[in-house]
XYZ file of C-alpha atoms in Angstrom:
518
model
C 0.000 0.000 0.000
C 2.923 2.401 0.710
C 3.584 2.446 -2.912
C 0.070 3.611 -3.954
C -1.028 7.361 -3.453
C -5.157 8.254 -3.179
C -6.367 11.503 -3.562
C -8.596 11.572 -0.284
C -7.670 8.820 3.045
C -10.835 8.677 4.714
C -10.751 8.087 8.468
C -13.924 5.924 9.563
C -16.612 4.281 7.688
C -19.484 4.549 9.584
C -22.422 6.551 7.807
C -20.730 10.014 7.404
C -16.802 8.582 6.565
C -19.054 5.631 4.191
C -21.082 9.047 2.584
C -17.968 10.797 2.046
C -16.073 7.760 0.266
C -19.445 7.540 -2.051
C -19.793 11.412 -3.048
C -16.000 11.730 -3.579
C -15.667 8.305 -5.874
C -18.451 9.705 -7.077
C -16.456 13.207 -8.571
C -14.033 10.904 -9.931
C -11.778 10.325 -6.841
C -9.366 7.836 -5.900
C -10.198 6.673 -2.566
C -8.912 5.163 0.584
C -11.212 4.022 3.534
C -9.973 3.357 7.177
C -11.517 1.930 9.880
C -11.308 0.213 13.071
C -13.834 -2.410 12.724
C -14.216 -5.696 10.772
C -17.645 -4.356 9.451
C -20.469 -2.455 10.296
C -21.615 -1.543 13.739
C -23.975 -3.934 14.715
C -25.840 -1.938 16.863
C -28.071 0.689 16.372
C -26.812 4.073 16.813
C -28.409 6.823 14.995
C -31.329 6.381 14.164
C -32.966 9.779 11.960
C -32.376 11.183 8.460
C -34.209 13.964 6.910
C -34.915 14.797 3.308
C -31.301 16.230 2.705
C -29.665 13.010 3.382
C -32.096 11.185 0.955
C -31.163 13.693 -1.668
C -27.495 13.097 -1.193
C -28.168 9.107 -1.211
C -30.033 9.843 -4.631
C -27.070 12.168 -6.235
C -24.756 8.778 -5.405
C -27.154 6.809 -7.061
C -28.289 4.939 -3.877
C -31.615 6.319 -2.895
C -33.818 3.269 -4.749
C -31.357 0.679 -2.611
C -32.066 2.759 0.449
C -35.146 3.588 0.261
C -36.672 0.796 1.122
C -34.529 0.581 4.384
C -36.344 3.594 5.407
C -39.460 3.957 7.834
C -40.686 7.434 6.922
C -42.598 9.388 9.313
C -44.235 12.373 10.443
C -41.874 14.701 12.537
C -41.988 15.259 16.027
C -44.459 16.218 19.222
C -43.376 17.163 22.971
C -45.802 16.558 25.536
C -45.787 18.802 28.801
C -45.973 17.800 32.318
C -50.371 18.034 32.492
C -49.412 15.181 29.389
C -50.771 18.250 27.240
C -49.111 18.782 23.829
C -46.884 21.978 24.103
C -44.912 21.556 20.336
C -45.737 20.302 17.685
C -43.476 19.970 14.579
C -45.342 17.646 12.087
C -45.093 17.181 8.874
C -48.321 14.873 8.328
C -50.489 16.535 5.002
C -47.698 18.860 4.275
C -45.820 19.292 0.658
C -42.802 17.850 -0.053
C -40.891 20.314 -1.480
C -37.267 18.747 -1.513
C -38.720 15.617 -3.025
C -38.648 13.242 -0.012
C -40.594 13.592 3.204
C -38.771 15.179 5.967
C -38.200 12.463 8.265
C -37.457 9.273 8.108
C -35.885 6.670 10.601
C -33.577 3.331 10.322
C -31.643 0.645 11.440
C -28.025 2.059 11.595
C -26.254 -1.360 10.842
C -28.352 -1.780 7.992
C -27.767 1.781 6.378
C -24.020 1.662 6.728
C -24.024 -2.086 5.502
C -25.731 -0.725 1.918
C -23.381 2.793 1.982
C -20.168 0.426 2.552
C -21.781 -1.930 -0.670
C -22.541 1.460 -2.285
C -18.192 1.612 -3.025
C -18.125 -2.071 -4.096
C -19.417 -0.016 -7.742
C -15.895 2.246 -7.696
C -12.560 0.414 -8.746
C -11.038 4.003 -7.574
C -12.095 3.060 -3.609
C -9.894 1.116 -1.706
C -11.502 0.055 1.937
C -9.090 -1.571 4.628
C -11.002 -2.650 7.082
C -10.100 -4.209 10.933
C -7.155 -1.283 10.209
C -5.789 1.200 12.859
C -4.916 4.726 12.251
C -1.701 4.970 14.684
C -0.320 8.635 13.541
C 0.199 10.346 10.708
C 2.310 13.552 9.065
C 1.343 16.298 6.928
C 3.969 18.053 4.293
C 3.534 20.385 1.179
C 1.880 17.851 -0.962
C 0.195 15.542 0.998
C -0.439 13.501 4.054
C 1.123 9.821 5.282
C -0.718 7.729 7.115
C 0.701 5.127 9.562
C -1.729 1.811 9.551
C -1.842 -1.258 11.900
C -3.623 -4.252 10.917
C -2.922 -7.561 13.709
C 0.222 -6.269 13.966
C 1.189 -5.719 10.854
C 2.357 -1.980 10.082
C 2.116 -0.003 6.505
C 1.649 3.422 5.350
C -0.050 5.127 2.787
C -0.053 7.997 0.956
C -2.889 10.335 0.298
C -3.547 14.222 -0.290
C -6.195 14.871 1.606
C -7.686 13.542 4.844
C -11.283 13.493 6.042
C -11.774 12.565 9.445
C -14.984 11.093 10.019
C -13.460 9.073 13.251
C -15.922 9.949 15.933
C -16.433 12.181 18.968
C -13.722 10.040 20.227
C -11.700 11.012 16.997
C -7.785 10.160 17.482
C -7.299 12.456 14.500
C -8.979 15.627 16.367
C -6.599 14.681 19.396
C -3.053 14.402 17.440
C -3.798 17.400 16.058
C -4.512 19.124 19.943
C -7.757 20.557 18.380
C -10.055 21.803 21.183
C -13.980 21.694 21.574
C -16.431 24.792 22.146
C -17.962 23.644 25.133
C -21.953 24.555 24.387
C -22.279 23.803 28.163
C -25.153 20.596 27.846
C -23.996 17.250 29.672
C -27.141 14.863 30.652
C -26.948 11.410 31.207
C -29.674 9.470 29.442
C -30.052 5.265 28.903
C -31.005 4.595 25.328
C -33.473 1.336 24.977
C -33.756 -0.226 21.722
C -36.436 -3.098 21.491
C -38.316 -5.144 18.613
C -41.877 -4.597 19.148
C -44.721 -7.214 18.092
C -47.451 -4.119 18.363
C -48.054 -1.058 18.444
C -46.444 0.598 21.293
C -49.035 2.010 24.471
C -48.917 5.754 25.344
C -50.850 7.415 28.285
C -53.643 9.541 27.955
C -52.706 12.300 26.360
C -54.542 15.927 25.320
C -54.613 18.656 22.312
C -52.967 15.747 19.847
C -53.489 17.166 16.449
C -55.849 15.973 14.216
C -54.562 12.771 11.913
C -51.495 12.996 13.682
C -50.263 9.308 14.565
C -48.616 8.603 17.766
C -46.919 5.486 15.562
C -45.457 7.626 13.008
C -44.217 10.291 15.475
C -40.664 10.982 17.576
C -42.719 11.705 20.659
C -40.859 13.612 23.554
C -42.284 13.269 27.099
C -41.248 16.741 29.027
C -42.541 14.922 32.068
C -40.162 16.619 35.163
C -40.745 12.877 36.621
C -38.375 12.319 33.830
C -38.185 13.051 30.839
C -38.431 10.493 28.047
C -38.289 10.326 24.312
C -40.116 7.815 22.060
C -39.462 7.301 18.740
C -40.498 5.021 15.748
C -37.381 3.067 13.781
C -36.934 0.791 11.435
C -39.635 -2.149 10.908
C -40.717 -3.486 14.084
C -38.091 -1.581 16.197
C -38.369 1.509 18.529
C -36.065 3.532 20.650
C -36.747 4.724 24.175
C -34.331 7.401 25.400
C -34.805 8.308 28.945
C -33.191 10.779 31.251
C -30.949 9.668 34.384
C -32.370 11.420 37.323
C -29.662 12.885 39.884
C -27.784 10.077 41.977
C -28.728 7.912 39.476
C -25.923 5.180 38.626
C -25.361 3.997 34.876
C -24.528 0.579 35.655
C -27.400 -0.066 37.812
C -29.811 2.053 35.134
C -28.932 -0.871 32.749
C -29.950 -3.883 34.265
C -32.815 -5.658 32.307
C -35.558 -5.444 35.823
C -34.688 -1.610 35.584
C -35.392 -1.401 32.265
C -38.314 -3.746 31.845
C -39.709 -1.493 34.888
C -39.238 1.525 32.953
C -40.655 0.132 29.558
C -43.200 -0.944 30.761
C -45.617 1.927 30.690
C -45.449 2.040 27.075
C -44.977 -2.144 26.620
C -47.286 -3.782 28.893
C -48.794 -6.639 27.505
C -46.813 -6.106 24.341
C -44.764 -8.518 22.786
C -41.043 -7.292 22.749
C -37.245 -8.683 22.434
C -34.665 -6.378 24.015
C -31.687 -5.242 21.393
C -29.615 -2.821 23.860
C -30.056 -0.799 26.798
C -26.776 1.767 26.969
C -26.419 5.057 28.639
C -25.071 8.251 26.726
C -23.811 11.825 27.643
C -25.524 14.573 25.542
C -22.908 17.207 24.848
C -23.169 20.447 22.691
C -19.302 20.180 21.473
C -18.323 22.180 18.458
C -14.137 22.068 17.550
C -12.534 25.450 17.414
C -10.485 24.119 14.271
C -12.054 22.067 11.507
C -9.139 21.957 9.331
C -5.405 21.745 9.918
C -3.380 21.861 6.792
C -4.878 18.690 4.332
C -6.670 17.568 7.411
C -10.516 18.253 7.795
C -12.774 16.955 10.492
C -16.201 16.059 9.902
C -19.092 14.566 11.623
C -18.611 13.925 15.139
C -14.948 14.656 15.306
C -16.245 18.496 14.620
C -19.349 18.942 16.684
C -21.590 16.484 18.829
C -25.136 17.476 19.457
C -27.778 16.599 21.810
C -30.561 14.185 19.789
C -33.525 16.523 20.662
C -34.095 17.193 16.822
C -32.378 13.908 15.032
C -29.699 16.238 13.268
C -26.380 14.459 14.435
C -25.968 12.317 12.064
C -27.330 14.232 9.144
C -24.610 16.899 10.742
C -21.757 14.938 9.804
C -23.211 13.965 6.200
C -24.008 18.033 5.306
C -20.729 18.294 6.271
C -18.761 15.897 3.801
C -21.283 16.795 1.105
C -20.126 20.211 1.527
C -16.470 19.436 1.302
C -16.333 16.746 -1.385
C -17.152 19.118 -4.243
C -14.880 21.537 -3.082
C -11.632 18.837 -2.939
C -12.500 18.169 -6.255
C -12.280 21.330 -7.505
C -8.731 21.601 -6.128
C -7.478 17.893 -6.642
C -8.464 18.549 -10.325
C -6.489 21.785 -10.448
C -9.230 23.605 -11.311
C -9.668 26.079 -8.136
C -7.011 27.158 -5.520
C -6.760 25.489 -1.671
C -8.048 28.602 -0.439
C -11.639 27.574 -1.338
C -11.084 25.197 1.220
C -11.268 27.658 3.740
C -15.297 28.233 2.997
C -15.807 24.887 4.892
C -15.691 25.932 8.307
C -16.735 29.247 6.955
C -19.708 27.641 6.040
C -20.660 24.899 8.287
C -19.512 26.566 11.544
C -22.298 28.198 11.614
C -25.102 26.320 9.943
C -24.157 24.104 12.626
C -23.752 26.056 15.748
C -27.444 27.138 15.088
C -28.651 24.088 14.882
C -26.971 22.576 17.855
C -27.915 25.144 19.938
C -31.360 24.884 19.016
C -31.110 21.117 20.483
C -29.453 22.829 23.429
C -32.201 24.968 24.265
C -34.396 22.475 23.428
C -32.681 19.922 25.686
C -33.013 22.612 28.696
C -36.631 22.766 28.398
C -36.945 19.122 28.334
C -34.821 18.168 30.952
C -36.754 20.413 33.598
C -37.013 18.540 36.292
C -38.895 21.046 38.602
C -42.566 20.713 38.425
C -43.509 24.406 38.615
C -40.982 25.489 36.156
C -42.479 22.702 34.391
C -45.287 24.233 34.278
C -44.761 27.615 33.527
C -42.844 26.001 30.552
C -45.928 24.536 28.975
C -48.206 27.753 29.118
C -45.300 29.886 27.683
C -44.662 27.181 24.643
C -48.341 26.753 24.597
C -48.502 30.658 24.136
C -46.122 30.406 21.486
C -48.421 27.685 19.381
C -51.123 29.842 19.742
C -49.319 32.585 18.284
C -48.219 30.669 15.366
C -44.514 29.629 16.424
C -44.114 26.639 15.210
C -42.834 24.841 12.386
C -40.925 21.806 11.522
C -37.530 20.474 12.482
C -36.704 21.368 9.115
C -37.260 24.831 9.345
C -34.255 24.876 11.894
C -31.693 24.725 9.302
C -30.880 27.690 8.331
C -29.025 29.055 5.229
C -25.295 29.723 4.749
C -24.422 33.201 4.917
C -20.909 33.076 4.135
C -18.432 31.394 2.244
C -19.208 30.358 -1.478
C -22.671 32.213 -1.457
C -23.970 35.208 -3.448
C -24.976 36.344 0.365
C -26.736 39.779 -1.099
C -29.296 38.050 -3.726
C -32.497 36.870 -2.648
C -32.534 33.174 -1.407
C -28.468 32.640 -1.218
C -27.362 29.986 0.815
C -31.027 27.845 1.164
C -31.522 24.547 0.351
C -32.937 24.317 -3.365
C -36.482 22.586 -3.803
C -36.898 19.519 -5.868
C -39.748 18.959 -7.481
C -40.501 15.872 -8.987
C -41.817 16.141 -12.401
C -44.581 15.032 -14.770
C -43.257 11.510 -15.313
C -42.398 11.302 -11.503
C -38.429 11.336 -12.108
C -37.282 13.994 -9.179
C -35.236 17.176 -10.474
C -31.578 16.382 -10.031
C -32.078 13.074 -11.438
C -33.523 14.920 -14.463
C -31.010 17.320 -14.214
C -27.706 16.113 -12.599
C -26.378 17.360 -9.559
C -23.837 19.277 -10.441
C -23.653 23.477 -10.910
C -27.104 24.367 -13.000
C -28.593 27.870 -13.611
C -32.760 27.520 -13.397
C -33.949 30.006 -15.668
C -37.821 31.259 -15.860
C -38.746 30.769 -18.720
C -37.609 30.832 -22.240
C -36.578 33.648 -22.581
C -34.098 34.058 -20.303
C -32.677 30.712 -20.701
C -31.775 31.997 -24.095
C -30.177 35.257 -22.240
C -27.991 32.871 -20.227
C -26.943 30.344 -22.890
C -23.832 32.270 -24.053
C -22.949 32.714 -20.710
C -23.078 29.719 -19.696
C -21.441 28.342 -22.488
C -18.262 30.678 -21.777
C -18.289 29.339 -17.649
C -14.869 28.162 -16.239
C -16.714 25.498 -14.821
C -19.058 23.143 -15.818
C -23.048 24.809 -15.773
C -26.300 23.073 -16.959
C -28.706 25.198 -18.283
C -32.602 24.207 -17.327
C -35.693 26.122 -18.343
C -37.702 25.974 -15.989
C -40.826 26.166 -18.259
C -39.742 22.921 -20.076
C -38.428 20.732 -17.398
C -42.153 19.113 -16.534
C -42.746 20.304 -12.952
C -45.882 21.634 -11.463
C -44.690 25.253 -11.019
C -42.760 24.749 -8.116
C -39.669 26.255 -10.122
C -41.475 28.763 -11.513
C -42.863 30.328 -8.010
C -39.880 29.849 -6.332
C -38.013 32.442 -8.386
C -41.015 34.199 -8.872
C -41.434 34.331 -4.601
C -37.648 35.962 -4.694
C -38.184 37.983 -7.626
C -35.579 36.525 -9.666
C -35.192 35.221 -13.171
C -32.639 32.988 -12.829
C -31.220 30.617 -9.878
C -27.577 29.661 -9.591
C -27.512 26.360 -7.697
C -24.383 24.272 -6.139
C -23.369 20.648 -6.379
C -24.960 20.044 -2.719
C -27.971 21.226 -3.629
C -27.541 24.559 -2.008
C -27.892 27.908 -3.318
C -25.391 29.943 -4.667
C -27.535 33.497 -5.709
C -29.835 34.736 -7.913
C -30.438 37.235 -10.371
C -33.077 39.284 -12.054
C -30.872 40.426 -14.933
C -26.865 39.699 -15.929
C -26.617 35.750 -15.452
C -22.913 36.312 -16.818
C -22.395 38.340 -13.712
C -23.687 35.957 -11.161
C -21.427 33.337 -12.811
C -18.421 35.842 -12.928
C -19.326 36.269 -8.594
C -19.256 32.263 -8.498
C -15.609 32.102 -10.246
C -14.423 34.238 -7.819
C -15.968 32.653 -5.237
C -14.600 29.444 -6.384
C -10.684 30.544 -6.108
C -10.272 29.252 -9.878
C -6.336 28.725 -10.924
C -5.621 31.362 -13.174
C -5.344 28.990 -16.299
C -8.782 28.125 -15.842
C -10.260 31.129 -14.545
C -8.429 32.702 -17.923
């Protein structure tokens, strides 16, 4: 192996480090995949995805083999002390507008078995399993890894690293990288079971109409303590409850405990037990997601609390926003410093959304029965008012970085519609740099434009691509013409007039060489 050289050395092959090994064989990359283990995890982990994470499965070409792996469902309800809903952040009835529904759960082994089959299709991938990362050293042109496999040392040579290697992450360490304490540490025991029926909930009050309990992530805000309920894959569900104070872990797990406190919701219910294991919740963001050709991604950057199912789907925005950019540069077709936009970007998309957990995670772990209540009526209030939303409406848009921030709708995630003959829009379209024009006629105003790009555009009409006007109103709803969007499905800017001068913003964004921005 020391005599081979990838572009990218992959630390970790769980879901994010499995992702990342898929997008970047994917652009064409040569590939090498580390990690600890023999094979998948075999227990369940993570266990929530949103419609982002489909979306990247489909531009790898593995959403019909994943899929069916997924349960989808309908979002997310807290219930207040009085067993009163006080939030509710469904998604039951609602439009689709990014082509899959928002949430959907799974069985963790299973996804990162299909991801890890998903590189069988590159020759350019290279996956050394049952393989320890013991150091490593960074020069000018690239990074050399030190490998242990039983014993037996090697090295190999690659240019850049991704670190996908956990909140533990030996990488993160070796480089003395620190973590932004968010200041959220709870202990919590996570139950997964197999479930014969439907699972029993108590009585509960204001449940929204056509809203199933089944097909919900249901979070008790009960100061007795708090609890969270959630559907998964098939016949399996997850039961996350909090550790009250003076509470020991080991004794927490023993199967009377656990039966004791399952039994609320399993009584009478056929069940098999899969794990009971007890978790910290942190709010850790690192202070440094690169170091030279190193990057950190998933949980070796940030670790979340669960309240809102983003932690894994974290760690995959995060390698979908750095893949496209390596390949710019490993092609020689934009300068390192674009690389700099990563943290730029997902910094902060990711501090908001972690702290919205955090908050969220205060107001569920109240243990103090009249704060408890004077919780409810305020979040109650705030329904009333109109407040709410779904958990996708957390995720906010990047404001920096490679964005047009100063045109209308800049940074958001693009819809996708699917069109006429049910094929969804990237699939129609490809998911690589495209410019949605209105209508005809400004398609025609762009073509030369985009003819003369430094990098590769697709030009789509947005009149003769076969949607149901979703493209159309979109622009229309930002008063723009025309829509530059990015390989990850984000938003560069917009423009009412001048296409060739949004393009001309996005080469400079991009830090094109000189030959090729020439």
């Amino acid at each position: 192996m020391s005599s081979v050289s990838y572009d990218i050395g992959i630390i970790g092959c769980g879901p994010v480090g499995a992702l990342a090994a898929n997008l970047a064989a994917a652009a064409g990359l040569s590939v090498l995949v580390i990690d600890r283990a023999e094979g998948p995890h075999p227990l369940p982990r993570a266990v929530h995805l949103d419609h982002e994470m489909m979306r990247l499965f489909q531009s790898v070409g593995l959403d019909t083999v994943l899929a069916p792996a997924m349960r989808e469902t309908e979002g997310h309800l807290h219930i207040g002390a009085d067993h009163g809903v006080i939030r509710y952040m469904g998604t039951a009835g609602r439009p689709k507008p990014f082509g899959w529904a928002n949430d959907y759960f799974f069985y963790q082994p299973e996804l990162e078995a299909l991801l890890r089959d998903g590189l069988t299709r590159f020759d350019a991938v290279t996956l050394c399993a049952a393989t320890e990362l013991t150091g490593f050293e960074q020069d000018g042109a690239g990074v050399t890894l030190h490998l242990d496999r039983d014993g037996v040392t090697d090295t190999a040579r690659v240019r850049w690293v991704i670190a996908c290697d956990g909140a533990r992450s030996m990488v993160r360490k070796t480089l003395g990288i620190a973590l932004d304490d968010l200041h959220f540490e709870e202990p919590w025991l996570v139950v997964d079971a197999e479930v014969a029926a439907p699972v029993r909930f108590p009585a509960l009050t204001g449940v929204p109409a056509g809203a199933d309990l089944q097909q919900l992530s249901v979070m008790m805000c009960d100061p007795a303590r708090p609890a969270t309920i959630v559907p998964g894959r098939g016949d399996i569900r997850r039961w996350e409850f909090m550790l009250l104070p003076g509470e020991d872990e080991a004794t927490m797990t023993r199967p009377e405990v656990v039966a004791d406190l399952l039994s609320p919701y399993l009584d009478g219910v056929p069940h098999r037990l899969l794990r009971a294991a007890t978790y910290q919740f942190h709010g850790l963001i690192a202070e440094r997601w690169r170091d030279g050709r190193v990057f950190l991604a998933g949980d070796a950057a940030h670790q979340t609390p669960p309240f809102f199912g983003q932690g894994m789907c974290h760690g995959m925005r995060d390698v979908a926003n750095l893949v496209w950019k390596l390949a710019l540069v490993i092609g020689g077709r934009a300068e390192p410093d674009l690389l700099d936009s990563y943290q730029v970007e997902r910094d902060p998309h990711v501090r908001a959304v972690v702290t919205a957990a955090v908050e969220a995670g205060r107001y569920i772990c109240e243990l103090d029965p009249t704060r408890a209540a004077e919780r409810d009526a305020a979040m109650r209030e705030r329904a009333r008012s109109g407040q709410t939303g779904t958990a996708a409406d957390l995720i906010p848009a990047y404001r920096a970085g490679v964005v047009a921030n100063d045109t209308a709708g800049a940074g958001e995630r693009f819809v996708q519609p699917r069109l006429g003959d049910g094929e969804l829009l990237d699939s129609a379209t490809g998911s690589g740099w495209r410019l949605i024009a209105i209508d005809r006629a400004a398609a025609d105003a762009a073509r030369s434009a985009v003819a003369a790009a430094a990098v590769s555009v697709t030009l789509v009409d947005a009149t003769t691509i076969g949607d149901d006007g979703t493209l159309r109103h979109w622009l229309q709803a930002r008063g723009s013409r025309f829509v530059l969007i990015r390989p990850d499905a984000y938003v560069f800017g917009t423009a009412d007039a001048e296409p060739a001068a949004l393009l001309e913003r996005l080469h400079r964004a991009l830090h094109l060489c000189p030959a090729v921005a020439a």
